[in-house]
Coordinates of C-alpha atoms and ligand atoms in Angstrom, one line a residue:
X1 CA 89.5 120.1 73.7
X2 CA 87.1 118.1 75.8
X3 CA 88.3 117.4 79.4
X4 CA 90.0 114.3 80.4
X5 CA 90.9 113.3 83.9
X6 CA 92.9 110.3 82.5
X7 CA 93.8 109.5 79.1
X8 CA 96.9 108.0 77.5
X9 CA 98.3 109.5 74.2
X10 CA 99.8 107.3 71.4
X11 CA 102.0 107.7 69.5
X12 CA 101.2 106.0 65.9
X13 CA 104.4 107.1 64.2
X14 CA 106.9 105.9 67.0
X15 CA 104.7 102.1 66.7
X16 CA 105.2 102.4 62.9
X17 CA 108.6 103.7 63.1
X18 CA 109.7 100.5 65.5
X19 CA 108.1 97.5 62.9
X20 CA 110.0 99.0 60.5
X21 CA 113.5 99.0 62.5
X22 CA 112.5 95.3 64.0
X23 CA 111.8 94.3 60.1
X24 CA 115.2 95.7 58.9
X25 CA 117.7 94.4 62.0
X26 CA 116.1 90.8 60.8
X27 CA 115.7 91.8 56.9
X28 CA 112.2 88.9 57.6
X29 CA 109.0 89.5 57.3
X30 CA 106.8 90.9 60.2
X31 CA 103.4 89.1 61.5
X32 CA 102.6 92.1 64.3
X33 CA 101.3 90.4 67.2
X34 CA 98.2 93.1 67.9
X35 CA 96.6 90.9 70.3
X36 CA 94.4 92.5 73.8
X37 CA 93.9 95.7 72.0
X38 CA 97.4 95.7 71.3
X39 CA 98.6 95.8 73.9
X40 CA 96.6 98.2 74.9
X41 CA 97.6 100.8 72.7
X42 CA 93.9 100.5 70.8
X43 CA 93.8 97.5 68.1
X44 CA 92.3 98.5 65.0
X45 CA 94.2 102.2 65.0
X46 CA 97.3 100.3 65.5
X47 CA 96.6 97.6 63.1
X48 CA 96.1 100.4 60.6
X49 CA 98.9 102.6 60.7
X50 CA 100.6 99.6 60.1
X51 CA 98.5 98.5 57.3
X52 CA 101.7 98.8 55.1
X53 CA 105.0 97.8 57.1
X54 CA 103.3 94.6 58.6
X55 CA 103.0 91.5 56.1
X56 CA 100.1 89.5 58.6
X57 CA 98.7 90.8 61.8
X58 CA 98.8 88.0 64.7
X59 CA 95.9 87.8 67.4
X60 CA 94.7 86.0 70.3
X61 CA 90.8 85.0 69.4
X62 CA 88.5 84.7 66.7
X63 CA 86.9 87.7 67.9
X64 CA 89.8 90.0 67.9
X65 CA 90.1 88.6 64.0
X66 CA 86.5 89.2 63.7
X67 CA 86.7 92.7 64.9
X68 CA 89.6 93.5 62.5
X69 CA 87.7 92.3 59.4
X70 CA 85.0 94.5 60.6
X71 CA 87.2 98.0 61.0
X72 CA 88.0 97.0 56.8
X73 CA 91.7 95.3 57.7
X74 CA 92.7 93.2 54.6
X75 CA 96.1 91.5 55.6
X76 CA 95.7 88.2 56.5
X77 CA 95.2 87.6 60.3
X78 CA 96.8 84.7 62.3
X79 CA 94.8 83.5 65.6
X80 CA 98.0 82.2 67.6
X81 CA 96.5 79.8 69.7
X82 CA 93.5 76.9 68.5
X83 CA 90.2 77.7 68.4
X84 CA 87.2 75.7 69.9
X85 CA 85.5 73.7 67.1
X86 CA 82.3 76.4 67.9
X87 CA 84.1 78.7 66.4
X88 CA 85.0 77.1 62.8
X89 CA 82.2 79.2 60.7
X90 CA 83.5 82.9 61.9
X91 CA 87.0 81.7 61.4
X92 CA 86.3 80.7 57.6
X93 CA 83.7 83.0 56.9
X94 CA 85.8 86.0 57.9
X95 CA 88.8 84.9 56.3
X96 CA 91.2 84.5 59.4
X97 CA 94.2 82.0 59.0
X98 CA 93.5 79.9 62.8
X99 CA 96.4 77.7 64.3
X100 CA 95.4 74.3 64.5
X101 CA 96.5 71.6 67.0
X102 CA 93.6 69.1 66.6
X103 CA 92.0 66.9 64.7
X104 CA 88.7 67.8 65.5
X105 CA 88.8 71.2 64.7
X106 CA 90.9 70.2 61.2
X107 CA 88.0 68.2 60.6
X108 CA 85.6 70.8 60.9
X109 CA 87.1 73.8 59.2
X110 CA 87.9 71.4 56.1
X111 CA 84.0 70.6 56.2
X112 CA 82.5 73.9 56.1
X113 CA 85.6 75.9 53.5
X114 CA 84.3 76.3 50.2
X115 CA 88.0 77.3 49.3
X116 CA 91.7 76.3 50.2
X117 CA 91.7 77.4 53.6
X118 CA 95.2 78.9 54.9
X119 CA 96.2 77.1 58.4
X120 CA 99.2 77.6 60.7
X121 CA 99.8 74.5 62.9
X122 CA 101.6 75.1 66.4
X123 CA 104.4 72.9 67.4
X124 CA 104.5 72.5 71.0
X125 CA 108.6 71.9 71.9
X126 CA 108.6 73.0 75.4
X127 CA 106.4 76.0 76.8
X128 CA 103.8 73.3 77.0
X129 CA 100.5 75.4 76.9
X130 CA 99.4 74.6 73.5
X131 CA 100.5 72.9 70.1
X132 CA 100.7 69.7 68.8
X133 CA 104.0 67.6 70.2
X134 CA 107.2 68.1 68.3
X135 CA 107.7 63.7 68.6
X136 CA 104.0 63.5 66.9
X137 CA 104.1 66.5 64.7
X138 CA 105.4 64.8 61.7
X139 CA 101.9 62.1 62.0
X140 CA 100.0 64.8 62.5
X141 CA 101.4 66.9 59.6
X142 CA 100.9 63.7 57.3
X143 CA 96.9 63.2 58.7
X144 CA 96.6 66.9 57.5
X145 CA 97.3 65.9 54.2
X146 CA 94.3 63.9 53.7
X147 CA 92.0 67.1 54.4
X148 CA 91.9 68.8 50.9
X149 CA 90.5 72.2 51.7
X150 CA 93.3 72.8 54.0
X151 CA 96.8 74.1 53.4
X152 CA 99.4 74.5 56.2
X153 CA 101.0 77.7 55.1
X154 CA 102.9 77.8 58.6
X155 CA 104.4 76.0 61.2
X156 CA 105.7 77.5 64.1
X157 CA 106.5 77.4 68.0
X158 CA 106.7 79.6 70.9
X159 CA 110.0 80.0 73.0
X160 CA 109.6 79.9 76.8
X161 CA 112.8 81.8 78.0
X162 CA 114.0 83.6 75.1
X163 CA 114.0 86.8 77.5
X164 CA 116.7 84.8 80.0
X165 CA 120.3 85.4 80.1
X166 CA 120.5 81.6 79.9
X167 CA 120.0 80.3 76.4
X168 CA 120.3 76.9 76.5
X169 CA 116.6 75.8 77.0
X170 CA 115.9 77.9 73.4
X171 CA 118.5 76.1 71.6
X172 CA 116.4 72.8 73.2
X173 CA 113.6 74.2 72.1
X174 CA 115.1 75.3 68.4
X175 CA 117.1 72.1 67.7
X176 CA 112.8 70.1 68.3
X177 CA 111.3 72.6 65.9
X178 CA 114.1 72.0 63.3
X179 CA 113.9 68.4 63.4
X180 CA 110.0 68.7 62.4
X181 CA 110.8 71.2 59.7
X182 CA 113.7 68.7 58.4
X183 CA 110.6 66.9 56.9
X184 CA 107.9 69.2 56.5
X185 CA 108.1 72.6 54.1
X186 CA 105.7 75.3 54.2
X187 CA 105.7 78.8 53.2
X188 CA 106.2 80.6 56.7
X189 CA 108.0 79.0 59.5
X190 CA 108.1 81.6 63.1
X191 CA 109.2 81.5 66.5
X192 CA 110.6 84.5 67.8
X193 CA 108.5 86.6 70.1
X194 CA 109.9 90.0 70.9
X195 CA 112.6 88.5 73.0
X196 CA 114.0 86.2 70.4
X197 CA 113.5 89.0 67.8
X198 CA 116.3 91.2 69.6
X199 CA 118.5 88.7 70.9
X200 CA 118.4 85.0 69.4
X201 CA 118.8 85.5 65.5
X202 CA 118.7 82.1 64.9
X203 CA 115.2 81.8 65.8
X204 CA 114.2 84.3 63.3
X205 CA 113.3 82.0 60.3
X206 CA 110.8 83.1 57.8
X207 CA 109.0 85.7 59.7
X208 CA 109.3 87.3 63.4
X209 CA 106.1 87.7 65.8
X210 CA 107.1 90.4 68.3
X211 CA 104.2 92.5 70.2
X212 CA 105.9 94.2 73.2
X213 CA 108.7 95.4 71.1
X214 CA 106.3 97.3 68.6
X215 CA 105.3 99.2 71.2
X216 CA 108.8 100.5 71.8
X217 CA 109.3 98.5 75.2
X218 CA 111.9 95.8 75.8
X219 CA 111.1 92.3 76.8
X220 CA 114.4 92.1 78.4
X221 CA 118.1 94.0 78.8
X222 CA 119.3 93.2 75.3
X223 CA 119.1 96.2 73.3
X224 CA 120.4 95.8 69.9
X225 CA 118.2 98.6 68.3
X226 CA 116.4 101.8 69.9
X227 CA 112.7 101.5 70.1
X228 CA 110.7 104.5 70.9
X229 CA 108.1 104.0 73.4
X230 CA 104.8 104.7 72.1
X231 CA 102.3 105.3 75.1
X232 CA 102.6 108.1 77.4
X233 CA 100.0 108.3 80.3
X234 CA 98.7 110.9 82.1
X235 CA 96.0 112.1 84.2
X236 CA 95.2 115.6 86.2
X237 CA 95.4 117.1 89.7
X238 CA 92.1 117.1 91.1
X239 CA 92.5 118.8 94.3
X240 CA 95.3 120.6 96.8
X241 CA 95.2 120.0 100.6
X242 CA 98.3 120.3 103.3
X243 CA 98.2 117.6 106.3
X244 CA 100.0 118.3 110.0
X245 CA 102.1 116.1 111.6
X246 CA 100.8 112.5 112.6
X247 CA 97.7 112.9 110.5
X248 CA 97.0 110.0 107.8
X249 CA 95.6 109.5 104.4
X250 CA 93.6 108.0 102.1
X251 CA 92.1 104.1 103.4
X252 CA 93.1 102.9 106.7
X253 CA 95.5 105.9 107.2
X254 CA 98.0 103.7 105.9
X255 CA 100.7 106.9 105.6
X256 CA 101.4 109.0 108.6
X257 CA 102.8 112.5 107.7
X258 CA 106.2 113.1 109.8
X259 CA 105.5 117.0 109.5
X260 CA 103.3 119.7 107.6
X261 CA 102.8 118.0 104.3
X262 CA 101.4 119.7 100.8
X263 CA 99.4 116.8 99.3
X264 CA 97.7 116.3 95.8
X265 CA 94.8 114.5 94.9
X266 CA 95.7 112.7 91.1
X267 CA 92.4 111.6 89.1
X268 CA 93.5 107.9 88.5
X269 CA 93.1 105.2 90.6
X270 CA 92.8 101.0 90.3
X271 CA 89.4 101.3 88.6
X272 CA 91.6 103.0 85.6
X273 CA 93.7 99.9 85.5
X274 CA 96.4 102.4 88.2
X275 CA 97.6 99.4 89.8
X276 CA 96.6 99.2 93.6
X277 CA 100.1 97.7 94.7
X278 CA 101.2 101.3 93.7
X279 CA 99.9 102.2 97.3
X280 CA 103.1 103.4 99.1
X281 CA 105.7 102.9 96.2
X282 CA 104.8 104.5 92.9
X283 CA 106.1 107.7 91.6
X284 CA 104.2 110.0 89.6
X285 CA 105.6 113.4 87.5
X286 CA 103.9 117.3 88.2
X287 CA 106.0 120.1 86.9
X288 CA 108.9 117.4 86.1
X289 CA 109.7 116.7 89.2
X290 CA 108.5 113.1 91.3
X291 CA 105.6 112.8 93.8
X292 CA 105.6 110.1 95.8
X293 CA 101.9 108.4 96.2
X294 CA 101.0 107.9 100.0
X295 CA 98.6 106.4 101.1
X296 CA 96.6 103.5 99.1
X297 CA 95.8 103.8 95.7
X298 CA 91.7 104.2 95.6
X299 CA 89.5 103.0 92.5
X300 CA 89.4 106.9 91.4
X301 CA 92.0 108.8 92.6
X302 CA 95.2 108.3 94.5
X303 CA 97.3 111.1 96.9
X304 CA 100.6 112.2 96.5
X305 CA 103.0 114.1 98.7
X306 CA 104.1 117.4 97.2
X307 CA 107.6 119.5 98.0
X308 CA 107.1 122.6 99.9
X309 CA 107.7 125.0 97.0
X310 CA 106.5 123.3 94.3
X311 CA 104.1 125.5 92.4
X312 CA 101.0 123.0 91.7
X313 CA 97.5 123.9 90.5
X314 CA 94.7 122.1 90.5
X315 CA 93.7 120.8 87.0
X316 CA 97.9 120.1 86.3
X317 CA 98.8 117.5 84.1
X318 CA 100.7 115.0 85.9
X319 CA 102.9 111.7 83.9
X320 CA 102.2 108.5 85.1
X321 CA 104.3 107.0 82.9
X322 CA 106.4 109.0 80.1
X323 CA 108.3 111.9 80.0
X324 CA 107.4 115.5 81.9
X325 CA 110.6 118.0 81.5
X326 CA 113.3 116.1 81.8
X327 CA 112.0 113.6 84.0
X328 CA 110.7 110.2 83.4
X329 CA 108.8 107.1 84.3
X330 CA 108.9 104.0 82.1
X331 CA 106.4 101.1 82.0
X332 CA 109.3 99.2 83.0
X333 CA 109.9 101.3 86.4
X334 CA 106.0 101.0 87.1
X335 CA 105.8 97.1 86.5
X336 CA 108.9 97.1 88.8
X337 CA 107.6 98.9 91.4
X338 CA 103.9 96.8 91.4
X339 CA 106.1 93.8 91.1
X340 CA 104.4 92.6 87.9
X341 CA 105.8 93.4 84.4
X342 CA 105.2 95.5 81.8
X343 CA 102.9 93.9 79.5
X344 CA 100.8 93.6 82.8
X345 CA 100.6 97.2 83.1
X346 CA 100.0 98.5 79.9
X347 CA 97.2 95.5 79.3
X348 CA 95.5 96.6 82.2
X349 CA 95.0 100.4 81.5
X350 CA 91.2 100.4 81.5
X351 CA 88.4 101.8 79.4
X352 CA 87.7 104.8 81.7
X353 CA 91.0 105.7 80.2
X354 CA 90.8 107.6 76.8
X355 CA 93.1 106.5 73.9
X356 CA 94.5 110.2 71.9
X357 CA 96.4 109.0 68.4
X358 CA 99.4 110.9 67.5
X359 CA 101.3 110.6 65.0
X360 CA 104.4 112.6 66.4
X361 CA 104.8 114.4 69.5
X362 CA 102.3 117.3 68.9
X363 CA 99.6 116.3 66.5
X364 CA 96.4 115.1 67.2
X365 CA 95.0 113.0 64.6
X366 CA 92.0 111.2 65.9
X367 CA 90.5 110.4 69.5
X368 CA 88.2 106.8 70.9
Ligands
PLP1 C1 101.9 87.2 72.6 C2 102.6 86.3 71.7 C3 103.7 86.8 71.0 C4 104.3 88.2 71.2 O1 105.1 88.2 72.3 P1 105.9 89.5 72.8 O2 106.7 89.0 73.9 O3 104.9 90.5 73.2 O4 106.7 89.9 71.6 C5 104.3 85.9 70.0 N1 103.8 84.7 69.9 C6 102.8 84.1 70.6 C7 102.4 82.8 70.4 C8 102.2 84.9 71.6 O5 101.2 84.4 72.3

C-alpha cells in the first residue's frame, strides 16, 4: 500500500449501519444531511453507500447538489438554505429540490422550469438566520400559489437549542411551526436535526434531518441509541529524539523539559486541519498508550513527549482520534480539548489528509 503520513479511515458500514438505527428509533423517513463533504467523511462515497437507507439527501449549496448529480446520485437532493437568484438554472436543470424564502428567487425558478418543480420553503420560528417568518408564512404560502410550475412538497424549520438540557425554547419554536402547518399541508414537513432526532420526538414529523449523528457522534449527552463512530484518524511517527533538562521545543520553546525527555515527531500538524490550539493540551495514541503534544502544533508535524520505556519506532502509526489497543480518543475529547466542538473538528480535517473507505473494520474497499 502506498505511504501515508496522514490519512483518516472510514468506515462506510458503521455510517450505514447508524441511518438505519436513527430511521428505526423514529420509524420516519431520513433526508441525510451530507453537507461540507459530509462532514468530512468524503460526500459522494457517503451519499452512496447510502443510496438505499436514505429517502432524500440534504446539502448546503447548489454546488454540492451539482456535484452529486454528477458522481450519478438519483435521490432527490434538498439545498437547506435559499439560493441566490444566479443560481436558478443549475438548480432546475440538475434537478435539485432548493428551499425558498423569497419571492424573487420563486419568481425566477417558476420562469425558467419546463416541469412542476419540487420546492421546500423554510419557516424561520426562532434561530433567525434564514426562512421566511412563521407570522407571514401563511401570505407567503398563499403568493406561492399563483406560481404554477412550483409545488411546495415541504415545509420545515430549524431548532436553535434542541442540544440544551432546557427545552422550553423548542417547544416555542414547535408550537410557531404548528400553527403554520394548521393551515398549510404538504407532503414532507421536518425539523429535527441530530439533536432533536435523539431527544425531542415531537419534532420528528414526517421526516428527520440529522448529519452529525450519521456519523456515529452525538450532538449532545442524550443517548437513546448506540451509534458507531465512523472516522478514525491517524498519522505516523516521523522522527525519534530525547531532550535534557531545561531544553525546549518546537516554536518559541513554548515547553521546557523538567528532565531527560524521549520525544516524537507525529506527521500532522494545522496545515492537515490538526487544530493549532492542540499546542500544549492534546493527546495522541502510540502503542495504546497517550502522548502528550508539547510544544506548539506546527503546519506539518507536531512533538509529543514519550514514556521512558515505551518501545516507539519511527514510521508507527499513531491515533489521533479513534481507538489504538484499548485506548481511545473521541472527536468529542479533541473538540473539548481545542475548545471548539466536534463538527469543527471533523469539518476541518484537510485535503492533505487521505480519505481510506471501509466497509468494516479490516477491509479496504476503495481509496480518494
Ligand atoms: C446542518 C443542518 C442539519 C444537520 O444538523 P446536525 O446537527 O448535524 O444533525 C439539519 N438541518 C439544517 C437546516 C442544517 O443546516
Amino acid at each position: 500500500m502506498h505511504y501515508f503520513r496522514t490519512h483518516t479511515e472510514i468506515n462506510l458500514g458503521a455510517i450505514r449501519q447508524n441511518a438505519a438505527v436513527i430511521k428505526a428509533y423514529t420509524g420516519k423517513r431520513l433526508i441525510a444531511v451530507i453537507k461540507a463533504d459530509a462532514y468530512g467523511h468524503g460526500m459522494i462515497c457517503v451519499a452512496e453507500a447510502l443510496s438505499a437507507v436514505a429517502d432524500m439527501f440534504a446539502v448546503a449549496t447548489t454546488e454540492e447538489g451539482m456535484r452529486l448529480r454528477q458522481a450519478g446520485i438519483h435521490k432527490p437532493i434538498l439545498i437547506l438554505f435559499s439560493s441566490l437568484t444566479e443560481d436558478a438554472p443549475q438548480i432546475v436543470e440538475h434537478e435539485l429540490t432548493p428551499t425558498v424564502a423569497d419571492w424573487e428567487f420563486a419568481s425566477r425558478l417558476n420562469e425558467i422550469a419546463s416541469r412542476t418543480l419540487k420546492i421546500h420553503v423554510n419557516i424561520n420560528t426562532g434561530m433567525n438566520r434564514s426562512g421566511v417568518h412563521w407570522t407571514e408564512a401563511e401570505q407567503f404560502l398563499n403568493r406561492l400559489k399563483t406560481l404554477e410550475q412550483l409545488e411546495v412538497e415541504g415545509l420545515f424549520t430549524h431548532l436553535a437549542t434542541a442540544d440544551e438540557v432546557d427545552k422550553s425554547f423548542v417547544s416555542v419554536q414547535r408550537k410557531r411551526f404548528s400553527s403554520v402547518l394548521a393551515s398549510n399541508r404538504v407532503k414532507i414537513v421536518h425539523a429535527a436535526n441530530s439533536a432533536a432526532t435523539l431527544a425531542v420526538s415531537d419534532s420528528h414529523f414526517d421526516a428527520v434531518r440529522p448529519g452529525l449523528s450519521l456519523y456515529g457522534v452525538y450532538p449532545a449527552s442524550e443517548k437513546p441509541i448506540a451509534l458507531a463512530p465512523a472516522l478514525t484518524w491517524k498519522a505516523r511517527v516521523g522522527w525519534i529524539g530525547s531532550i535534557s533538562e531545561t531544553e525546549g521545543v518546537s516554536y518559541g520553546l513554548t515547553y521546557k523539559a523538567s528532565r531527560q525527555t524521549r520525544i516524537a515527531m507525529v506527521q500532522v500538524g494545522y496545515g492537515d486541519g490538526y487544530r493549532r490550539a492542540l499546542s500544549g493540551v492534546g493527546e495522541v495514541l502510540i502503542g495504546g498508550v497517550r502522548c502528550p503534544i508539547i510544544g506548539r502544533v506546527c503546519m506539518d508535524v507536531s512533538v509529543v513527549a514519550l514514556s521512558d520505556t515505551a518501545k516507539v519506532s519511527v514510521g508507527d502509526e499513531v491515533v489521533l482520534i479513534g481507538k489504538q489497543g484499548d485506548a481511545e480518543i473521541t472527536v468529542d475529547e479533541i473538540a473539548h480539548r481545542a475548545g471548539t466542538i466536534s463538527y469543527e473538528i471533523l469539518t476541518q480535517i484537510g485535503r492533505r489528509v487521505s480519505r481510506i473507505y471501509i466497509e468494516d473494520v479490516g477491509t479496504e474497499t476503495s481509496l480518494d
